[in-house]
Short mmCIF file of C-alpha atoms in Angstrom, two decimals:
data_model
loop_
_atom_site.label_atom_id
_atom_site.label_comp_id
_atom_site.label_asym_id
_atom_site.label_seq_id
_atom_site.Cartn_x
_atom_site.Cartn_y
_atom_site.Cartn_z
CA MET A 797 5.03 -80.17 -74.33
CA LYS A 798 8.79 -79.65 -74.49
CA ILE A 799 11.30 -77.01 -73.41
CA LYS A 800 12.88 -75.49 -76.51
CA ASP A 801 14.76 -72.38 -75.41
CA ILE A 802 15.99 -70.41 -72.41
CA ARG A 803 16.77 -66.72 -72.89
CA ALA A 804 18.48 -64.91 -70.02
CA SER A 805 19.45 -61.26 -69.73
CA LEU A 806 21.11 -58.92 -67.27
CA HIS A 807 19.37 -55.77 -66.04
CA THR A 808 19.88 -52.81 -63.72
CA THR A 809 17.76 -49.94 -62.50
CA SER A 810 17.63 -47.09 -60.00
CA ILE A 811 14.91 -46.41 -57.46
CA GLU A 812 13.32 -43.58 -55.57
CA ILE A 813 13.06 -43.78 -51.80
CA PRO A 814 10.09 -41.92 -50.30
CA LEU A 815 11.07 -38.62 -48.66
CA ILE A 816 14.59 -38.74 -50.19
CA GLU A 817 15.41 -36.50 -53.14
CA GLY A 818 16.82 -38.10 -56.29
CA LYS A 819 17.35 -41.76 -57.10
CA ILE A 820 19.79 -44.33 -55.81
CA ALA A 821 21.48 -46.89 -58.03
CA GLY A 822 20.22 -50.43 -57.72
CA TYR A 823 17.25 -51.61 -55.72
CA GLY A 824 18.46 -51.98 -52.15
CA ARG A 825 21.89 -52.18 -50.59
CA GLU A 826 24.92 -50.84 -52.42
CA GLU A 827 25.72 -54.16 -54.10
CA GLN A 828 22.16 -54.78 -55.29
CA LYS A 829 22.44 -53.22 -58.71
CA LEU A 830 21.87 -56.16 -61.06
CA PHE A 831 19.15 -58.74 -61.57
CA VAL A 832 18.71 -61.61 -64.03
CA PHE A 833 15.52 -62.11 -66.03
CA CYS A 834 14.86 -65.25 -68.01
CA GLU A 835 12.20 -66.64 -70.31
CA VAL A 836 11.64 -70.32 -71.02
CA GLU A 837 9.86 -71.13 -74.28
CA THR A 838 8.09 -74.40 -75.14
CA ASP A 839 7.31 -76.03 -78.46
CA GLU A 840 3.65 -75.13 -77.92
CA GLY A 841 4.49 -71.43 -77.75
CA ILE A 842 3.86 -71.04 -74.02
CA ILE A 843 6.50 -68.83 -72.40
CA GLY A 844 7.23 -68.57 -68.69
CA CYS A 845 9.42 -66.03 -66.95
CA GLY A 846 11.69 -66.13 -63.93
CA LEU A 847 13.99 -63.76 -62.06
CA THR A 848 16.82 -63.83 -59.56
CA GLY A 849 18.91 -61.24 -57.77
CA HIS A 850 22.35 -59.77 -57.90
CA PHE A 851 24.65 -62.58 -56.79
CA LEU A 852 27.25 -63.29 -59.54
CA ALA A 853 24.62 -62.15 -62.02
CA HIS A 854 26.77 -62.35 -65.16
CA SER A 855 27.57 -65.97 -64.34
CA VAL A 856 23.89 -66.81 -63.89
CA VAL A 857 23.10 -65.63 -67.42
CA VAL A 858 25.85 -67.83 -68.85
CA ALA A 859 24.79 -70.77 -66.69
CA LEU A 860 21.20 -70.64 -67.92
CA GLU A 861 21.98 -70.37 -71.61
CA LYS A 862 25.15 -72.45 -71.88
CA HIS A 863 24.74 -75.09 -69.18
CA PHE A 864 21.10 -75.45 -68.14
CA LEU A 865 19.51 -75.32 -71.60
CA PRO A 866 21.43 -78.31 -73.00
CA VAL A 867 20.52 -80.33 -69.90
CA VAL A 868 16.76 -79.63 -69.89
CA ARG A 869 16.04 -79.08 -73.59
CA ASP A 870 13.15 -81.29 -74.83
CA MET A 871 12.03 -82.16 -71.30
CA ASP A 872 8.39 -81.57 -70.37
CA PRO A 873 8.29 -78.35 -68.28
CA ARG A 874 5.62 -79.89 -66.04
CA ASP A 875 7.95 -82.71 -64.97
CA ILE A 876 9.45 -80.60 -62.21
CA GLU A 877 10.97 -83.42 -60.16
CA ALA A 878 12.57 -84.99 -63.22
CA ILE A 879 14.05 -81.64 -64.22
CA HIS A 880 15.46 -81.00 -60.76
CA GLN A 881 16.89 -84.51 -60.65
CA ARG A 882 18.62 -84.05 -63.99
CA VAL A 883 20.01 -80.67 -62.97
CA PHE A 884 21.36 -82.17 -59.76
CA SER A 885 22.91 -85.15 -61.48
CA LYS A 886 24.38 -83.27 -64.46
CA LEU A 887 25.21 -79.85 -63.02
CA ASN A 888 25.26 -80.08 -59.25
CA PRO A 889 25.93 -83.59 -57.91
CA ARG A 890 27.61 -82.18 -54.78
CA ALA A 891 24.66 -79.96 -53.84
CA MET A 892 26.55 -76.69 -54.12
CA THR A 893 24.81 -73.32 -53.97
CA GLY A 894 25.64 -69.94 -55.52
CA THR A 895 25.34 -69.57 -59.28
CA VAL A 896 23.71 -72.94 -59.80
CA SER A 897 20.98 -72.15 -57.23
CA MET A 898 20.33 -68.72 -58.73
CA ALA A 899 20.02 -70.18 -62.21
CA LEU A 900 17.82 -73.04 -61.02
CA SER A 901 15.56 -70.51 -59.30
CA CYS A 902 15.09 -68.60 -62.56
CA LEU A 903 14.37 -71.78 -64.49
CA ASP A 904 12.02 -73.29 -61.93
CA ILE A 905 9.91 -70.15 -61.51
CA ALA A 906 9.47 -70.01 -65.29
CA LEU A 907 8.43 -73.69 -65.37
CA TRP A 908 5.71 -73.13 -62.77
CA ASP A 909 4.57 -70.09 -64.78
CA ILE A 910 4.32 -72.30 -67.88
CA HIS A 911 2.44 -75.02 -66.01
CA GLY A 912 -0.05 -72.50 -64.65
CA LYS A 913 -0.65 -71.00 -68.07
CA HIS A 914 -1.12 -74.47 -69.55
CA VAL A 915 -3.81 -75.52 -67.05
CA ASP A 916 -5.26 -72.03 -66.46
CA ARG A 917 -4.38 -71.93 -62.76
CA SER A 918 -2.22 -69.56 -60.74
CA VAL A 919 1.06 -70.74 -59.24
CA ALA A 920 -0.51 -70.23 -55.81
CA GLN A 921 -3.26 -72.67 -56.79
CA LEU A 922 -0.74 -75.19 -58.11
CA LEU A 923 1.16 -74.96 -54.81
CA GLY A 924 -1.97 -75.86 -52.91
CA GLY A 925 -4.37 -72.94 -53.11
CA ASN A 926 -4.55 -72.38 -49.36
CA LYS A 927 -5.55 -68.72 -49.75
CA THR A 928 -6.19 -66.20 -52.49
CA SER A 929 -4.26 -63.43 -50.73
CA ALA A 930 -1.46 -62.84 -48.23
CA PRO A 931 -0.70 -60.01 -45.81
CA ALA A 932 2.32 -57.88 -46.64
CA TYR A 933 4.88 -55.98 -44.62
CA VAL A 934 6.83 -53.06 -46.03
CA THR A 935 10.63 -52.91 -45.87
CA PHE A 936 11.16 -49.18 -45.54
CA GLY A 937 13.82 -48.44 -42.89
CA PHE A 938 16.71 -47.64 -45.18
CA PRO A 939 19.96 -46.21 -43.78
CA GLN A 940 19.52 -43.07 -45.91
CA TYR A 941 16.91 -41.85 -43.40
CA ASP A 942 17.90 -39.91 -40.33
CA ARG A 943 15.77 -40.52 -37.26
CA ASP A 944 13.21 -37.82 -38.06
CA LEU A 945 12.69 -39.06 -41.62
CA LEU A 946 12.54 -42.64 -40.36
CA ALA A 947 9.65 -41.75 -38.08
CA GLU A 948 7.90 -39.80 -40.85
CA ALA A 949 8.29 -42.69 -43.30
CA ALA A 950 6.97 -45.18 -40.74
CA ARG A 951 3.84 -43.10 -40.16
CA MET A 952 3.38 -42.67 -43.92
CA HIS A 953 3.36 -46.43 -44.55
CA VAL A 954 0.93 -47.05 -41.71
CA ASP A 955 -1.33 -44.34 -43.15
CA ASN A 956 -1.10 -46.25 -46.47
CA GLY A 957 -2.53 -49.35 -44.85
CA PHE A 958 0.48 -51.41 -43.77
CA ARG A 959 0.28 -53.06 -40.36
CA ALA A 960 3.85 -54.39 -40.39
CA LEU A 961 7.14 -52.55 -41.01
CA LYS A 962 10.73 -53.75 -41.37
CA THR A 963 13.88 -51.73 -40.83
CA VAL A 964 17.49 -52.44 -41.77
CA VAL A 965 20.01 -52.77 -38.92
CA GLY A 966 23.70 -53.60 -38.80
CA VAL A 967 24.86 -50.93 -41.25
CA ASP A 968 24.84 -47.71 -39.22
CA LYS A 969 28.18 -46.25 -38.12
CA GLY A 970 26.74 -45.94 -34.63
CA GLY A 971 26.52 -49.72 -34.37
CA TRP A 972 23.88 -51.62 -32.44
CA ARG A 973 23.23 -48.68 -30.11
CA GLU A 974 22.11 -46.48 -33.00
CA ASP A 975 20.07 -49.40 -34.35
CA ALA A 976 18.31 -49.66 -30.99
CA ALA A 977 17.58 -45.94 -30.98
CA ARG A 978 16.14 -46.12 -34.49
CA VAL A 979 13.92 -49.05 -33.60
CA ARG A 980 12.57 -47.06 -30.64
CA VAL A 981 11.90 -44.10 -32.94
CA ILE A 982 9.76 -46.34 -35.15
CA ARG A 983 7.86 -47.84 -32.22
CA GLU A 984 7.14 -44.39 -30.80
CA ALA A 985 6.01 -43.16 -34.23
CA VAL A 986 3.52 -45.96 -34.96
CA GLY A 987 2.33 -47.07 -31.53
CA ASP A 988 1.93 -50.54 -30.07
CA ASP A 989 -0.42 -52.15 -32.60
CA ILE A 990 1.98 -52.28 -35.57
CA ASP A 991 4.40 -55.17 -36.18
CA ILE A 992 8.07 -54.15 -36.38
CA MET A 993 10.81 -56.37 -37.78
CA MET A 994 14.60 -55.88 -37.85
CA ASP A 995 16.85 -57.22 -40.63
CA ALA A 996 20.64 -57.41 -40.19
CA ASN A 997 21.41 -59.22 -43.46
CA TYR A 998 24.02 -61.47 -41.74
CA LEU A 999 25.99 -58.45 -40.46
CA PHE A 1000 26.25 -58.93 -36.68
CA SER A 1001 28.55 -60.98 -34.53
CA PRO A 1002 26.72 -63.05 -31.89
CA VAL A 1003 27.73 -60.60 -29.16
CA GLU A 1004 26.48 -57.52 -31.06
CA ALA A 1005 23.22 -59.24 -31.95
CA LYS A 1006 22.68 -60.19 -28.31
CA MET A 1007 23.32 -56.61 -27.22
CA LEU A 1008 20.78 -55.27 -29.72
CA CYS A 1009 18.20 -57.87 -28.68
CA ARG A 1010 18.65 -56.94 -25.03
CA ALA A 1011 18.27 -53.23 -25.85
CA VAL A 1012 14.96 -53.57 -27.75
CA GLU A 1013 13.22 -56.56 -26.17
CA ASP A 1014 10.59 -54.25 -24.66
CA CYS A 1015 9.71 -52.91 -28.14
CA ASN A 1016 7.66 -56.03 -28.99
CA ILE A 1017 9.64 -56.96 -32.11
CA THR A 1018 7.87 -59.45 -34.39
CA TRP A 1019 11.11 -60.96 -35.64
CA PHE A 1020 14.85 -60.34 -35.97
CA GLU A 1021 15.88 -61.43 -39.47
CA GLU A 1022 19.22 -63.05 -40.31
CA PRO A 1023 21.12 -61.41 -37.46
CA LEU A 1024 24.41 -63.35 -37.60
CA TYR A 1025 27.41 -63.82 -39.82
CA GLN A 1026 27.06 -66.73 -42.28
CA ASN A 1027 23.58 -67.60 -40.97
CA ASP A 1028 25.46 -69.82 -38.53
CA ALA A 1029 22.77 -72.25 -37.35
CA ARG A 1030 24.56 -73.17 -34.13
CA ALA A 1031 25.10 -69.52 -33.15
CA LEU A 1032 21.52 -68.65 -34.14
CA ALA A 1033 20.26 -71.37 -31.82
CA ASP A 1034 22.33 -69.88 -28.98
CA LEU A 1035 20.94 -66.41 -29.69
CA ARG A 1036 17.38 -67.72 -29.90
CA ALA A 1037 17.77 -69.32 -26.46
CA SER A 1038 18.88 -65.99 -24.98
CA THR A 1039 16.16 -63.66 -26.29
CA ARG A 1040 12.38 -63.38 -26.35
CA ILE A 1041 12.55 -61.87 -29.85
CA PRO A 1042 11.61 -64.46 -32.53
CA LEU A 1043 14.35 -65.15 -35.07
CA ALA A 1044 13.84 -65.56 -38.83
CA ALA A 1045 16.32 -66.75 -41.47
CA GLY A 1046 16.75 -68.65 -44.71
CA GLN A 1047 16.03 -66.19 -47.52
CA MET A 1048 19.38 -66.61 -49.27
CA GLU A 1049 19.95 -70.30 -48.63
CA GLY A 1050 20.50 -72.15 -51.88
CA HIS A 1051 18.59 -75.38 -51.29
CA ARG A 1052 16.56 -77.39 -48.81
CA TRP A 1053 19.54 -78.95 -47.03
CA ARG A 1054 20.79 -75.54 -45.90
CA LEU A 1055 17.28 -74.64 -44.79
CA ARG A 1056 17.06 -77.95 -42.93
CA GLU A 1057 20.09 -76.95 -40.84
CA LEU A 1058 18.17 -73.99 -39.46
CA VAL A 1059 15.21 -76.18 -38.51
CA GLU A 1060 17.15 -79.07 -37.04
CA HIS A 1061 19.33 -76.78 -34.92
CA GLN A 1062 16.17 -75.09 -33.59
CA ALA A 1063 17.76 -71.88 -34.81
CA VAL A 1064 14.65 -70.06 -36.05
CA ASP A 1065 11.05 -69.34 -35.17
CA ILE A 1066 10.20 -68.45 -38.77
CA LEU A 1067 11.74 -70.10 -41.85
CA GLN A 1068 12.25 -67.86 -44.89
CA PRO A 1069 12.72 -69.78 -48.15
CA ASN A 1070 12.72 -67.40 -51.12
CA CYS A 1071 11.82 -68.84 -54.52
CA ASN A 1072 14.15 -66.42 -56.31
CA TYR A 1073 17.22 -67.80 -54.53
CA CYS A 1074 16.63 -71.28 -53.08
CA GLY A 1075 15.89 -73.17 -56.30
CA GLY A 1076 12.42 -71.92 -57.18
CA PHE A 1077 8.95 -72.83 -56.03
CA THR A 1078 9.88 -76.51 -56.04
CA GLU A 1079 12.41 -76.04 -53.25
CA VAL A 1080 10.18 -73.57 -51.39
CA ARG A 1081 7.41 -76.16 -51.28
CA LYS A 1082 9.78 -78.77 -49.83
CA ALA A 1083 11.09 -76.31 -47.25
CA ALA A 1084 7.53 -75.29 -46.35
CA HIS A 1085 6.53 -78.90 -45.81
CA LEU A 1086 9.59 -79.41 -43.63
CA ALA A 1087 8.62 -76.34 -41.61
CA GLN A 1088 5.04 -77.61 -41.27
CA ILE A 1089 6.31 -80.81 -39.66
CA TYR A 1090 7.94 -78.66 -36.97
CA ASN A 1091 4.94 -76.29 -36.68
CA LEU A 1092 6.93 -73.38 -38.09
CA PRO A 1093 5.52 -70.66 -40.34
CA ILE A 1094 7.29 -69.52 -43.50
CA ALA A 1095 7.53 -65.84 -44.34
CA ASN A 1096 9.02 -63.98 -47.28
CA GLY A 1097 12.41 -62.41 -46.72
CA GLY A 1098 14.77 -61.35 -49.47
CA GLY A 1099 12.08 -59.48 -51.40
CA TRP A 1100 10.65 -60.12 -54.88
CA PRO A 1101 7.02 -60.09 -53.66
CA LEU A 1102 5.42 -60.60 -57.08
CA PHE A 1103 6.87 -64.11 -57.07
CA ASN A 1104 6.91 -65.05 -53.39
CA MET A 1105 3.31 -63.97 -52.85
CA HIS A 1106 2.33 -67.25 -54.54
CA SER A 1107 4.22 -69.28 -51.93
CA MET A 1108 2.72 -67.32 -49.03
CA ALA A 1109 -0.83 -67.68 -50.36
CA GLY A 1110 -0.59 -71.18 -51.79
CA LEU A 1111 1.04 -73.06 -48.91
CA MET A 1112 -0.65 -73.91 -45.63
CA ASN A 1113 1.96 -72.29 -43.39
CA GLY A 1114 2.62 -69.26 -45.61
CA TRP A 1115 2.52 -65.98 -43.73
CA LEU A 1116 3.79 -62.51 -44.71
CA VAL A 1117 5.03 -61.19 -48.07
CA GLU A 1118 7.88 -58.69 -48.08
CA TRP A 1119 6.88 -55.51 -49.92
CA HIS A 1120 10.51 -54.40 -50.39
CA LEU A 1121 10.34 -50.95 -51.95
CA GLY A 1122 13.42 -51.45 -54.13
CA MET A 1123 12.28 -54.74 -55.63
CA VAL A 1124 8.76 -53.38 -55.94
CA SER A 1125 10.22 -50.66 -58.15
CA VAL A 1126 11.83 -53.33 -60.35
CA GLY A 1127 8.49 -55.11 -60.69
CA GLU A 1128 6.73 -51.90 -61.63
CA THR A 1129 9.35 -51.30 -64.32
CA ILE A 1130 9.38 -54.71 -66.03
CA PHE A 1131 5.72 -55.74 -65.64
CA VAL A 1132 2.50 -54.04 -66.72
CA ASP A 1133 0.27 -53.00 -63.79
CA PRO A 1134 1.56 -55.61 -61.32
CA PRO A 1135 -0.48 -56.25 -58.16
CA SER A 1136 0.05 -54.05 -55.13
CA PRO A 1137 -1.25 -54.26 -51.56
CA VAL A 1138 -4.64 -52.90 -50.58
CA ASN A 1139 -4.80 -52.16 -46.85
CA GLY A 1140 -1.62 -54.18 -46.46
CA VAL A 1141 -2.91 -57.29 -48.26
CA LEU A 1142 -1.71 -58.69 -51.61
CA THR A 1143 -4.27 -60.56 -53.70
CA ILE A 1144 -3.14 -63.22 -56.15
CA PRO A 1145 -3.89 -62.06 -59.72
CA ASP A 1146 -6.90 -63.59 -61.42
CA ALA A 1147 -4.72 -64.88 -64.23
CA PRO A 1148 -2.81 -68.11 -64.85
CA GLY A 1149 0.77 -68.78 -63.84
CA LEU A 1150 2.44 -65.84 -62.14
CA GLY A 1151 -0.30 -63.56 -63.45
CA LEU A 1152 2.28 -61.07 -64.73
CA THR A 1153 2.48 -59.34 -68.12
CA ILE A 1154 5.98 -58.38 -69.26
CA ASP A 1155 6.62 -54.74 -70.13
CA ARG A 1156 9.02 -55.11 -73.06
CA ASP A 1157 9.92 -51.44 -73.03
CA GLY A 1158 10.82 -51.67 -69.34
CA LEU A 1159 12.99 -54.69 -69.96
CA GLU A 1160 14.77 -52.88 -72.77
CA ARG A 1161 15.35 -49.74 -70.66
CA THR A 1162 16.98 -51.74 -67.87
CA LEU A 1163 19.05 -54.06 -70.10
CA VAL A 1164 22.79 -54.28 -69.43
CA THR A 1165 24.60 -54.97 -72.70
CA ALA A 1166 28.20 -55.26 -71.51
#
């Protein structure tokens, strides 16, 4: 079997947020308006799909079609290590991240999808088949909510079966003090038996993050995700030593060497490789094995649950899948009847590869042509 073509396209959408009237552009924060979808076709007619997020999205499309395809054309899509080695040697000999990591993620996900379809096994099974399902947490605490709506939304998601909730911090004009108040509102709304996570998306200085940790340590936070500028491993290690709140990071790191920095600096309690950004399932598996050696769990941050659910179910130390409402909306638009959580648990589809069926009309509706 040989790779014959890579087709990449740029897409955008708008989403509805529960309890908020109207739609917002994109699928998350203000800059998250674009995503890249790709299909890899083989000479045997098997087609796999992959996806990555908004970072330099136009460049990712060009990279896949103009740079990656000539390098991997006529290679066997199942020869994952050989493909990664050729990409590194021809396109990325200095182990850079950014566009090349985004494009590699798209390609690699599609290759695992092809392999699964070829052997009639899910990607989760190919990764190791540890479980057939994974628990999910819902990312719901968007800044558009005032405190009352935040509490109402939290109760709504618990009533819908979720046992873990994540809220965004670091973006409110009131700073860390308002973040602390909002976290307390959620805890009071859902009681003591629900997991609560905070996600700063790199937006705090070490001092601000320490202040927020100190203010909410009695709220029994499950993890504080990517609290610091630049995911600074040294500063994360300092913060981790000063708080009882577990720290999580790694969702946007572009390859295993960046993820290794977080582990070796003892900067995190939970490692978060995301297949849509770090170089695909191949890099996630390597990061997961690294984490296993240090007795660390991996958990999905950075969204795209329809892909990352395979890592969380397939690998021994896989934990929670992020049911990010914006990226869930994308999945519901471009795939036909994608899986969704039942009582807070996502079950791997009983279908080969990713187990996803492309909705061609949805892809066409979201296509960006200029």
